[in-house]
XYZ file of C-alpha atoms in Angstrom:
744
model
C -15.240 -8.870 -14.089
C -18.363 -8.059 -16.029
C -18.903 -4.433 -17.005
C -22.682 -4.766 -16.804
C -24.921 -4.422 -13.809
C -27.527 -6.983 -12.949
C -30.564 -4.735 -13.145
C -33.141 -7.475 -12.789
C -33.101 -7.137 -9.023
C -33.791 -3.601 -7.905
C -33.931 -1.930 -4.556
C -37.507 -1.554 -3.310
C -38.568 1.624 -1.575
C -35.179 3.329 -1.555
C -36.577 6.833 -1.483
C -38.857 6.067 1.436
C -35.959 4.842 3.552
C -33.540 7.723 3.104
C -32.972 11.415 3.110
C -33.580 12.763 -0.404
C -32.241 15.931 -2.043
C -32.967 16.801 -5.666
C -29.874 18.438 -7.169
C -29.531 20.130 -10.565
C -25.763 20.622 -10.890
C -24.704 23.496 -13.099
C -22.002 21.530 -14.898
C -23.915 18.273 -15.282
C -22.680 15.896 -17.978
C -20.920 17.717 -20.755
C -20.063 16.000 -23.985
C -16.491 15.378 -25.112
C -16.354 18.597 -27.183
C -17.412 20.561 -24.072
C -20.857 21.288 -25.426
C -23.255 21.272 -22.525
C -25.386 18.129 -22.447
C -28.916 18.123 -21.080
C -28.967 18.572 -17.315
C -29.735 15.370 -15.458
C -30.963 15.921 -11.915
C -29.357 13.808 -9.215
C -31.087 12.736 -6.051
C -28.870 12.386 -2.989
C -30.053 9.820 -0.473
C -28.661 9.390 3.011
C -29.628 6.590 5.360
C -28.374 5.937 8.874
C -27.691 2.252 9.499
C -26.108 2.546 12.935
C -24.252 5.152 15.003
C -21.119 4.194 13.026
C -22.462 3.577 9.510
C -24.428 5.493 6.928
C -25.360 4.861 3.318
C -24.778 7.480 0.622
C -26.521 7.072 -2.729
C -26.467 9.358 -5.757
C -29.311 8.440 -8.100
C -30.190 9.840 -11.528
C -33.657 11.335 -11.740
C -35.673 10.513 -14.851
C -39.269 11.535 -15.434
C -39.416 12.814 -11.899
C -38.336 9.551 -10.274
C -35.001 8.459 -8.854
C -33.410 5.407 -10.430
C -33.034 2.127 -8.642
C -29.805 0.656 -7.250
C -28.823 -2.607 -8.985
C -28.198 -5.551 -6.693
C -25.166 -7.836 -7.062
C -25.876 -10.216 -4.178
C -23.205 -8.844 -1.867
C -25.537 -7.221 0.668
C -27.338 -9.243 3.298
C -30.417 -7.094 2.750
C -31.207 -5.041 -0.313
C -33.094 -2.358 1.600
C -31.155 -0.883 4.510
C -31.521 2.144 6.705
C -34.157 4.567 7.913
C -34.731 8.212 6.958
C -32.143 10.576 8.353
C -33.955 13.678 7.149
C -35.830 14.994 4.131
C -34.251 17.890 2.316
C -35.213 19.472 -0.969
C -32.910 22.469 -1.151
C -29.632 22.796 -3.045
C -28.305 25.144 -0.379
C -25.493 23.999 1.867
C -26.687 22.283 4.996
C -25.588 20.196 7.950
C -27.448 17.141 9.153
C -26.644 14.646 11.920
C -26.297 10.993 10.921
C -25.423 8.604 13.734
C -22.269 9.791 15.496
C -21.444 12.096 12.580
C -22.392 15.474 11.263
C -22.524 15.756 7.477
C -21.668 19.087 5.908
C -23.321 19.002 2.474
C -22.857 21.430 -0.394
C -23.494 21.320 -4.129
C -22.008 22.254 -7.503
C -20.128 19.985 -7.150
C -21.782 17.623 -4.704
C -19.511 17.600 -1.668
C -20.110 15.833 1.632
C -17.780 16.296 4.576
C -18.016 13.719 7.367
C -17.332 15.338 10.736
C -16.827 13.418 13.963
C -18.035 14.367 17.454
C -14.851 16.377 18.088
C -15.357 18.499 14.998
C -12.691 16.774 12.893
C -13.268 16.044 9.211
C -12.585 12.322 8.904
C -13.685 11.999 5.275
C -14.791 14.187 2.397
C -16.543 13.005 -0.750
C -16.638 15.111 -3.903
C -18.555 13.922 -6.948
C -17.575 15.325 -10.350
C -20.794 15.334 -12.356
C -18.890 15.844 -15.595
C -16.598 12.817 -15.332
C -18.417 10.626 -12.831
C -15.303 10.479 -10.626
C -15.770 10.353 -6.868
C -12.895 11.813 -4.853
C -12.267 10.992 -1.202
C -9.526 11.530 1.351
C -6.818 8.859 1.473
C -5.375 10.119 4.721
C -1.783 9.549 5.719
C -1.989 6.055 7.236
C -2.034 2.689 5.425
C -5.047 1.731 3.328
C -5.913 -1.940 3.688
C -8.506 -4.450 2.531
C -9.652 -4.383 -1.132
C -9.833 -8.162 -1.494
C -7.317 -10.822 -2.431
C -4.268 -9.982 -4.520
C -3.287 -6.737 -6.153
C -0.588 -4.294 -4.982
C 0.491 -5.074 -1.412
C 0.556 -4.348 1.571
C -0.518 -0.749 1.962
C -2.763 0.059 -1.011
C -1.739 3.716 -0.952
C 0.154 4.893 -4.004
C -1.410 2.358 -6.377
C -3.798 2.549 -9.304
C -5.973 -0.553 -9.194
C -8.333 -1.354 -12.098
C -9.831 -4.107 -9.922
C -9.436 -6.778 -12.585
C -10.544 -10.165 -11.349
C -9.042 -13.587 -11.960
C -5.674 -15.135 -12.657
C -4.668 -12.324 -15.010
C -5.690 -9.629 -12.558
C -2.255 -8.636 -11.256
C 1.176 -10.326 -11.218
C -0.021 -13.915 -11.031
C 3.422 -15.422 -10.383
C 3.949 -13.630 -7.072
C 0.579 -12.161 -6.099
C -1.738 -14.898 -7.316
C -5.329 -14.580 -8.458
C -7.205 -11.349 -7.873
C -10.541 -11.223 -6.073
C -11.117 -7.461 -5.988
C -13.474 -6.060 -3.384
C -14.244 -2.318 -3.365
C -13.830 -2.234 0.423
C -11.175 0.228 1.591
C -10.067 0.464 5.206
C -8.465 3.710 6.281
C -6.461 2.687 9.337
C -6.953 6.169 10.819
C -10.523 5.157 11.676
C -12.821 4.796 8.672
C -13.805 2.391 5.897
C -15.892 2.553 2.708
C -17.724 -0.179 0.817
C -18.494 0.840 -2.772
C -21.592 -1.201 -3.544
C -22.254 0.311 -6.981
C -20.881 0.811 -9.562
C -17.610 -1.033 -10.226
C -14.467 0.734 -11.383
C -10.848 1.773 -10.882
C -9.264 3.149 -7.726
C -6.487 5.725 -7.944
C -4.963 5.857 -4.475
C -2.036 8.118 -5.270
C -1.620 11.298 -3.283
C -3.710 12.646 -0.432
C -6.957 12.420 -2.396
C -8.152 9.105 -3.732
C -10.344 8.761 -6.791
C -12.927 6.209 -7.790
C -13.372 6.093 -11.574
C -16.406 4.154 -12.882
C -16.087 2.045 -16.008
C -17.574 4.921 -17.985
C -19.222 8.269 -17.382
C -22.549 6.732 -18.304
C -22.030 4.036 -15.663
C -21.214 6.523 -12.890
C -24.752 6.523 -11.559
C -26.304 5.132 -9.492
C -23.472 5.549 -7.004
C -24.063 3.632 -3.791
C -21.592 3.392 -0.924
C -21.471 2.683 2.789
C -19.273 4.692 5.128
C -18.125 3.328 8.500
C -16.312 5.478 11.018
C -14.807 4.284 14.304
C -11.522 4.416 16.162
C -12.101 0.759 17.084
C -11.094 -1.673 14.300
C -13.392 -4.339 15.756
C -16.355 -2.011 15.199
C -15.381 -1.474 11.565
C -15.157 -5.216 10.937
C -18.432 -5.848 12.748
C -20.240 -3.198 10.712
C -18.892 -4.632 7.460
C -20.164 -8.060 8.513
C -23.592 -6.521 9.126
C -23.577 -5.303 5.523
C -22.189 -8.304 3.638
C -22.830 -11.079 6.137
C -21.165 -13.076 8.874
C -19.128 -16.144 8.029
C -20.712 -19.549 8.489
C -19.070 -22.352 10.442
C -17.224 -24.789 8.161
C -16.835 -28.470 9.049
C -13.985 -28.991 11.490
C -12.195 -31.395 9.166
C -11.711 -28.582 6.637
C -9.365 -26.933 9.155
C -7.114 -29.996 9.192
C -4.397 -30.726 6.651
C -5.547 -31.238 3.053
C -3.359 -33.163 0.602
C -3.922 -32.448 -3.075
C -3.152 -34.837 -5.967
C -2.589 -34.266 -9.685
C -1.790 -36.924 -12.281
C -2.723 -40.330 -10.843
C -1.049 -43.552 -11.946
C -3.643 -46.077 -10.829
C -5.965 -47.229 -8.080
C -3.083 -48.466 -5.948
C -1.490 -45.037 -5.920
C -4.736 -43.393 -4.783
C -5.011 -45.735 -1.813
C -1.247 -45.924 -1.294
C -0.911 -42.209 -0.530
C -3.679 -42.460 2.065
C -2.124 -45.568 3.597
C 1.281 -43.892 3.852
C -0.133 -40.937 5.794
C -1.609 -43.280 8.366
C 1.426 -45.589 8.561
C 3.789 -42.664 9.042
C 1.373 -41.038 11.496
C 1.329 -37.781 9.576
C -1.970 -36.026 10.418
C -4.287 -35.458 7.465
C -8.040 -34.952 7.050
C -8.712 -34.543 3.335
C -7.488 -35.894 0.004
C -8.186 -33.705 -3.034
C -8.234 -35.009 -6.603
C -7.677 -32.823 -9.661
C -9.710 -33.354 -12.810
C -8.471 -34.709 -16.127
C -7.845 -31.866 -18.541
C -5.897 -29.992 -15.896
C -3.603 -33.013 -15.738
C -3.242 -36.078 -17.986
C -5.008 -38.428 -15.595
C -7.295 -37.074 -12.915
C -10.413 -38.280 -11.152
C -12.776 -37.699 -14.106
C -12.735 -38.373 -17.834
C -12.315 -34.800 -19.086
C -12.516 -31.165 -18.132
C -15.966 -30.374 -16.772
C -17.048 -34.025 -16.623
C -18.637 -35.764 -13.647
C -17.839 -39.235 -14.977
C -15.085 -41.074 -13.090
C -11.825 -42.012 -14.785
C -12.082 -45.810 -14.693
C -8.314 -46.295 -15.015
C -7.613 -44.848 -11.570
C -11.082 -45.071 -10.028
C -12.471 -48.333 -11.466
C -14.783 -48.721 -8.473
C -15.264 -45.150 -7.154
C -17.845 -45.964 -4.489
C -15.637 -48.693 -3.018
C -12.546 -46.459 -3.072
C -14.382 -43.587 -1.411
C -15.681 -45.978 1.227
C -12.188 -47.301 1.834
C -10.821 -43.772 2.237
C -13.627 -43.008 4.666
C -12.686 -46.059 6.733
C -9.243 -44.523 7.090
C -10.914 -41.252 8.175
C -10.099 -39.242 5.052
C -12.541 -36.858 3.415
C -12.690 -36.867 -0.387
C -12.741 -33.580 -2.309
C -13.175 -33.445 -6.095
C -12.089 -30.745 -8.527
C -14.916 -29.351 -10.687
C -15.015 -26.830 -13.525
C -17.857 -24.641 -14.655
C -18.087 -24.024 -18.395
C -20.614 -21.188 -18.351
C -19.931 -17.449 -18.402
C -23.115 -16.647 -16.501
C -24.882 -18.235 -13.555
C -28.272 -17.469 -12.101
C -31.063 -18.959 -10.082
C -31.065 -21.293 -7.110
C -30.431 -24.989 -6.542
C -34.026 -25.155 -5.365
C -35.394 -24.127 -8.763
C -36.676 -26.954 -10.975
C -34.269 -28.093 -13.694
C -36.172 -28.859 -16.874
C -35.855 -32.544 -17.725
C -34.198 -33.256 -21.040
C -32.597 -29.819 -21.279
C -29.382 -29.009 -19.444
C -29.072 -25.261 -18.950
C -25.539 -24.470 -17.767
C -26.565 -20.936 -16.829
C -28.963 -22.237 -14.182
C -27.370 -23.554 -11.020
C -30.259 -25.954 -10.429
C -29.180 -27.890 -13.531
C -25.489 -27.493 -12.826
C -25.825 -28.794 -9.284
C -27.818 -31.790 -10.489
C -24.689 -32.870 -12.363
C -22.862 -33.176 -9.019
C -25.432 -35.205 -7.166
C -24.657 -38.706 -8.441
C -21.014 -38.363 -7.363
C -22.080 -36.690 -4.138
C -24.293 -39.706 -3.413
C -21.191 -41.922 -3.564
C -19.904 -40.175 -0.469
C -17.877 -37.274 -1.868
C -17.326 -34.822 0.988
C -16.460 -31.576 -0.735
C -15.760 -29.753 -3.969
C -13.006 -27.690 -5.498
C -14.705 -25.380 -8.054
C -11.974 -24.050 -10.318
C -11.878 -21.374 -13.022
C -14.784 -18.922 -13.230
C -12.626 -15.893 -14.093
C -15.148 -14.830 -16.752
C -18.091 -14.833 -14.349
C -19.397 -11.447 -13.273
C -19.469 -10.717 -9.573
C -23.137 -11.619 -9.152
C -22.543 -14.977 -10.873
C -19.596 -15.699 -8.620
C -21.757 -15.322 -5.561
C -24.421 -17.496 -7.184
C -21.782 -20.200 -7.590
C -20.567 -19.774 -4.007
C -24.130 -20.112 -2.824
C -24.721 -23.171 -5.008
C -21.893 -25.084 -3.305
C -23.339 -24.155 0.085
C -27.017 -24.854 -0.531
C -26.652 -27.695 -3.037
C -25.048 -30.242 -0.681
C -27.700 -29.484 1.928
C -30.415 -30.823 -0.398
C -29.112 -34.355 0.139
C -27.356 -33.880 3.480
C -29.416 -31.188 5.203
C -27.626 -31.409 8.542
C -24.047 -31.587 7.315
C -21.866 -28.516 6.821
C -20.658 -28.343 3.202
C -17.120 -27.654 2.044
C -15.993 -25.928 -1.147
C -12.632 -24.425 -2.117
C -13.137 -21.576 -4.604
C -10.903 -19.692 -6.995
C -13.319 -16.788 -7.517
C -15.761 -15.008 -5.266
C -16.958 -11.593 -4.156
C -18.077 -9.698 -1.078
C -20.545 -11.869 0.797
C -18.867 -15.200 0.007
C -18.346 -15.727 3.740
C -22.091 -16.308 4.135
C -21.531 -19.624 2.358
C -18.463 -20.732 4.363
C -16.491 -20.482 1.116
C -12.778 -21.221 1.207
C -10.473 -19.353 -1.169
C -6.971 -20.055 -2.402
C -4.599 -17.623 -4.025
C -4.233 -19.247 -7.440
C -1.385 -20.532 -9.563
C 1.563 -18.781 -7.945
C 5.204 -19.604 -8.650
C 7.632 -21.306 -6.274
C 9.807 -18.337 -5.351
C 10.856 -16.633 -2.158
C 9.299 -13.387 -3.355
C 5.974 -15.183 -3.767
C 6.108 -16.570 -0.240
C 6.837 -13.107 1.145
C 3.986 -11.547 -0.830
C 1.450 -14.175 0.216
C 1.683 -13.046 3.837
C 0.443 -9.550 3.003
C -2.224 -11.046 0.763
C -3.394 -13.265 3.606
C -3.798 -10.234 5.867
C -5.694 -8.103 3.348
C -7.926 -11.006 2.328
C -8.940 -11.530 5.945
C -9.602 -7.810 6.382
C -11.854 -8.013 3.315
C -14.298 -10.341 5.042
C -12.963 -13.534 3.433
C -11.626 -15.467 6.437
C -11.083 -18.999 5.072
C -7.990 -18.476 2.937
C -4.829 -20.329 1.992
C -2.192 -20.785 -0.670
C -0.615 -23.702 -2.541
C 2.169 -24.874 -0.215
C 5.431 -24.561 -2.092
C 3.850 -22.601 -4.937
C 1.902 -24.061 -7.840
C 4.574 -23.736 -10.554
C 7.974 -25.128 -9.497
C 10.999 -23.021 -10.389
C 14.754 -23.371 -9.758
C 14.030 -21.814 -6.336
C 11.807 -24.760 -5.387
C 13.974 -26.452 -2.764
C 13.337 -28.321 0.440
C 14.048 -25.115 2.334
C 11.427 -23.097 0.445
C 8.897 -25.906 0.766
C 9.428 -26.111 4.525
C 9.186 -22.366 5.095
C 5.965 -22.337 3.060
C 4.646 -25.329 4.999
C 5.310 -23.546 8.287
C 3.413 -20.460 7.105
C 0.501 -22.567 5.818
C 0.180 -24.313 9.180
C -1.046 -20.914 10.385
C -3.461 -20.225 7.542
C -7.133 -21.266 7.795
C -6.669 -23.398 4.653
C -3.747 -25.790 5.246
C -3.301 -27.407 1.830
C -0.438 -28.614 -0.308
C -0.840 -28.523 -4.078
C 1.176 -27.887 -7.216
C 2.830 -29.299 -10.284
C 5.420 -31.988 -9.614
C 2.761 -32.884 -7.089
C 4.542 -35.704 -5.310
C 6.973 -33.153 -3.897
C 3.955 -31.820 -1.995
C 3.924 -35.052 0.009
C 5.910 -34.574 3.243
C 7.944 -37.754 2.731
C 8.681 -37.393 -0.984
C 11.721 -35.141 -0.545
C 13.652 -38.206 0.596
C 12.853 -40.521 -2.336
C 14.691 -39.043 -5.312
C 11.404 -39.057 -7.257
C 9.645 -35.737 -8.022
C 6.711 -37.513 -9.636
C 5.146 -36.525 -12.973
C 6.859 -33.301 -14.146
C 3.764 -31.524 -15.564
C 5.467 -28.154 -15.962
C 4.249 -27.735 -19.529
C 4.952 -24.370 -21.131
C 5.192 -22.326 -17.943
C 7.955 -19.781 -18.352
C 10.780 -20.300 -15.877
C 9.410 -23.596 -14.569
C 11.855 -26.283 -13.437
C 11.891 -29.555 -11.514
C 14.450 -30.091 -8.719
C 17.320 -32.352 -9.639
C 16.738 -35.854 -8.173
C 20.069 -35.588 -6.364
C 18.490 -32.884 -4.175
C 15.631 -35.149 -3.151
C 17.310 -37.136 -0.378
C 16.571 -35.014 2.656
C 15.068 -36.917 5.616
C 14.575 -33.789 7.728
C 11.731 -32.524 5.508
C 9.349 -35.187 6.768
C 10.483 -34.620 10.347
C 9.861 -30.867 10.199
C 6.548 -31.266 8.362
C 5.441 -33.670 11.087
C 6.292 -31.080 13.724
C 3.999 -28.478 12.135
C 1.277 -30.964 11.260
C 1.130 -32.055 14.867
C 1.230 -28.457 16.086
C -1.679 -27.541 13.799
C -3.777 -30.351 15.229
C -2.786 -29.473 18.789
C -3.850 -25.889 18.033
C -7.326 -27.012 16.952
C -9.129 -25.982 20.201
C -7.648 -22.493 19.859
C -8.247 -22.302 16.103
C -11.812 -23.606 16.222
C -12.652 -21.071 18.925
C -11.178 -18.308 16.736
C -13.313 -19.513 13.834
C -16.417 -19.332 15.997
C -15.465 -15.820 17.112
C -15.054 -14.875 13.445
C -18.605 -15.989 12.646
C -19.971 -13.781 15.425
C -17.731 -10.705 15.437
C -16.534 -10.394 11.846
C -12.908 -10.455 13.030
C -10.775 -12.642 10.744
C -8.606 -15.547 11.883
C -5.474 -14.087 10.293
C -5.423 -10.630 11.833
C -3.518 -7.532 10.863
C -1.729 -6.051 13.864
C -3.894 -2.970 13.219
C -6.902 -4.846 14.584
C -5.441 -4.918 18.108
C -2.837 -2.143 18.017
C -4.477 0.610 15.975
C -2.669 3.324 17.949
C 0.779 1.928 17.128
C 1.964 3.181 13.694
C 4.708 0.562 13.475
C 2.253 -2.247 14.177
C -0.253 -0.881 11.672
C 2.426 -0.831 8.958
C 3.458 -4.482 9.503
C 2.596 -6.563 6.455
C 4.963 -9.507 6.954
C 3.659 -10.763 10.314
C 0.210 -11.197 11.792
C -1.852 -12.366 14.716
C -3.384 -15.847 14.601
C -6.541 -15.199 16.521
C -6.048 -12.669 19.280
C -3.083 -13.997 21.194
C -0.513 -15.607 18.904
C 1.878 -13.593 16.741
C 3.203 -15.376 13.637
C 6.338 -14.219 11.797
C 7.014 -16.544 8.835
C 10.613 -16.862 7.672
C 10.751 -15.418 4.158
C 14.468 -15.181 3.350
C 16.539 -17.937 1.791
C 19.215 -19.278 4.124
C 17.928 -17.189 7.026
C 19.561 -17.687 10.414
C 17.472 -14.966 12.052
C 14.134 -13.224 11.567
C 13.719 -9.502 12.309
C 10.221 -8.661 13.513
C 8.230 -6.131 15.481
C 6.616 -6.893 18.829
C 3.803 -4.465 19.738
C 3.364 -3.053 23.218
C 3.262 -5.291 26.259
C 5.325 -8.329 27.069
C 5.488 -11.373 24.823
C 6.464 -14.991 25.449
C 8.480 -16.921 22.894
C 6.276 -19.920 22.095
C 9.222 -22.272 21.630
C 11.457 -21.278 24.527
C 9.066 -19.586 26.963
C 11.380 -16.566 27.212
C 9.599 -13.326 28.134
C 10.422 -10.327 25.926
C 9.456 -6.692 26.226
C 7.412 -5.310 23.335
C 7.083 -1.936 21.584
C 10.283 -2.646 19.720
C 11.911 -4.511 16.896
C 13.805 -7.660 17.740
C 15.813 -10.237 15.841
C 14.911 -13.819 16.603
C 17.504 -16.507 15.724
C 16.029 -19.332 13.637
C 17.039 -22.687 12.272
C 15.221 -24.641 9.571
C 12.816 -26.134 12.108
C 11.750 -22.845 13.632
C 9.229 -20.231 12.570
C 9.003 -17.489 15.215
C 5.804 -17.591 17.274
C 5.070 -15.300 20.206
C 2.216 -15.330 22.712
C 0.971 -12.150 24.339
C 1.522 -11.807 28.066
C -1.951 -12.103 29.490
C -3.062 -14.975 27.283
C -4.630 -18.377 27.754
C -3.777 -20.892 25.055
C -5.614 -24.245 24.955
C -3.820 -27.044 23.102
C -5.277 -30.475 22.470
C -3.439 -33.772 22.095
C -1.882 -34.779 18.771
C -4.461 -36.347 16.471
C -4.184 -38.051 13.091
C -7.492 -36.479 12.019
C -9.714 -33.912 13.677
C -12.454 -36.332 14.772
C -10.082 -38.882 16.294
C -11.022 -39.810 19.861
C -7.968 -39.334 22.050
C -8.099 -39.786 25.813
C -5.148 -37.536 26.649
C -6.009 -34.346 28.549
C -6.483 -30.860 27.175
C -3.443 -28.692 27.933
C -4.171 -25.110 28.968
C -1.176 -22.756 29.008
C -1.274 -19.498 30.969
C 1.096 -16.752 29.861
C 1.330 -14.366 32.831
C 2.048 -10.677 32.843
C -1.518 -9.381 32.586
C -5.059 -10.543 33.189
C -6.319 -12.963 30.564
C -9.506 -14.575 29.348
C -10.391 -17.155 26.733
C -13.699 -18.551 25.516
C -13.256 -22.169 24.440
C -15.896 -23.187 21.909
C -16.898 -26.761 21.093
C -19.580 -28.431 19.003
C -19.754 -31.675 17.038
C -17.781 -30.114 14.158
C -20.084 -31.642 11.547
C -23.735 -30.642 11.821
C -25.777 -27.468 12.219
C -27.001 -28.577 15.648
C -25.014 -25.775 17.260
C -27.642 -23.399 15.888
C -30.184 -24.965 18.239
C -27.927 -24.860 21.278
C -25.921 -28.069 20.935
C -22.591 -26.399 21.573
C -20.516 -25.608 24.624
C -18.578 -22.525 25.649
C -16.147 -22.650 28.537
C -14.924 -19.412 30.083
C -11.330 -19.356 31.289
C -10.011 -16.391 33.255
C -6.628 -15.550 34.738
C -6.158 -12.852 37.391
C -2.488 -11.990 37.209
C -2.114 -10.110 40.496
C -3.645 -12.980 42.480
C -2.212 -15.746 40.265
C -5.673 -17.247 40.105
C -7.229 -19.292 37.310
C -10.996 -19.727 37.043
C -13.019 -21.949 34.738
C -16.757 -22.210 34.242
C -19.439 -22.713 31.618
C -20.360 -19.507 29.847
C -23.731 -17.997 30.617
C -26.416 -19.829 28.664
C -24.151 -22.755 27.872
C -24.629 -26.269 29.212
C -22.393 -29.273 29.721
C -22.353 -31.477 26.622
C -19.380 -33.726 27.239
C -20.314 -37.354 28.025
C -17.687 -37.461 30.757
C -15.589 -35.058 32.860
C -12.809 -33.250 31.031
C -9.216 -33.887 32.094
C -7.112 -30.752 31.932
C -3.431 -30.116 32.549
C -2.938 -26.479 33.523
C 0.482 -24.949 32.828
C 1.793 -21.667 34.234
C 5.499 -21.365 33.620
C 7.146 -24.416 35.157
C 4.185 -25.115 37.433
C 1.403 -27.531 36.442
C -1.926 -28.595 37.906
C -4.069 -31.585 36.996
C -7.768 -30.718 36.887
C -11.070 -32.416 36.196
C -13.812 -30.188 34.835
C -17.417 -31.374 34.614
C -19.232 -28.092 34.081
C -19.098 -26.798 37.659
C -17.033 -23.653 38.338
C -13.530 -24.306 39.584
C -10.674 -22.151 40.808
C -6.930 -22.805 40.985
C -4.249 -20.629 42.552
C -0.532 -20.688 41.840
């Protein structure tokens, strides 16, 4: 992470849009030998953004003017808020801001945030001498703060917010994408927009330490207060942006490759998926330099490796005929990125710092039919440059394919990446049980940090002696319920569902990784691996109507797809503290098996009744249970009062299958579900070419109703066949856009 601000973009009119107080603190900025330094006035600005959110800015005053707030690209708008009040006194005062009352005093600058019941829900104290901002940690878990780092509850940790693969415990926790976004599960959240620094979350009082005393100002943060988690997530999305819709195929299974033998192997893997009827939507090819023989000639090159891709256009076309999407690994070699893909790139001079030139290097390969990109590395990029790169892979493809949703899988990003439909994976983790366990908490916190499209290398990137068929399968089951469902790693052929029954691990490629190991070939004759992988591949594709609807909800509400139990059970301390299970959308609870040789899985069911997805058994919640498991089973539970739409099994997301949609009702409470559909490819949904179907269940009357949502219109070329399930009872329906009602 860069230690410099991007000061070229400044906030316009900040003083006009906020409450301003000129403060001359008595102990302002002393030198190290405690000799008093010249007093530097500080202007305090307060702006109300909504009843739940206000902006607090502390700005140095020089020559009678307040300094500007540097922009890093994370905010949707640089200028936010309207004046709350105008104050010029250093005396203590109270002012209303939204639903809050702020009790403000000085020397030191202290701001207490008081709710409508008179409770102090947060208190900020700025130490002018050190530049440290103190705030209340509270007594409940602290969540969010990006991908990686200490898990699950951030309380008790000191986090320097180092970004990249060396950020924090790579082997188990993966790459770090630090976001200064802290959620206090007691009902508040803070986004530290400027500056960047270290968080000390030990004790009852947390501390934010800037990189240096000189870098402490300007201080710019956003405070959100609400007892409703959905409001907190919605307000954060208003600040940093709502997620964009990705192409539907990116939610299918993605198979990654490493060292390639030849052209026949490239096409042979694709052919095997289709012959074995193992669903798959995308094939990803690593670059040479990261493996001995990848898709290109060398690291950072956009020239095809002629040994394995002698006729790249023809191979891509052939893969397309088999309904695979082609994704290529790409590396950026610059430490700084700026500009836009729409800027002119000077002919005859390639400037790697300008994304217009960098994107031009992609376009010849993109014209061959490449469907997506896997931008790797970038650890040295500052946070503004990371967002520039995220934006480049969103806007660049639209130059040549303006009505096609782009796809890019990133290793680095920052707050606001969701505006570019960026996917993120957790980096080069090791194949251990501890890693699998840790990735679940990381998935939850990443989603809470506004980065919804996340996944991990199935099986772990670096194989170890723990890399067995059992670990691979448990990881595969977990990944089937991550937005990114992708298998990748060294000894890459063992990432193919059928390879565990061949005796061949493929190219070893473990290099100098400490503790790395390849499974003994004698352990690679296990036919059940392919069978179990098929079960979860097919389930993922059957879940697509539910998943795609959850993705659409995410883009509107800011709620992630992988959801902490806190989001729906904020008043249940046991649910809030759960970091090894999560909700998939609103209705499905997922409890991955994370212990070697497990025959059971202890888990917590929040309040209400729950239905075992596999057996249909109804279980009372608000308690811990132990669910027996075998190697085929990962515990899944559906909330009583849920409607779960499941499609037919498909080999790829766009396959036309005539079998009916299955709609499962889980009784025990009233239920509703909004089924969302569009073409899965274009941006036409923005102009109304989408369809929303409302489904409602009235439990007391055992009545199911179905109709088009208000403002929606029937887009299907023919009536929709639906099989309705409620317990053992079924009904066959035909829906053509007109309201219908069914009673059981």
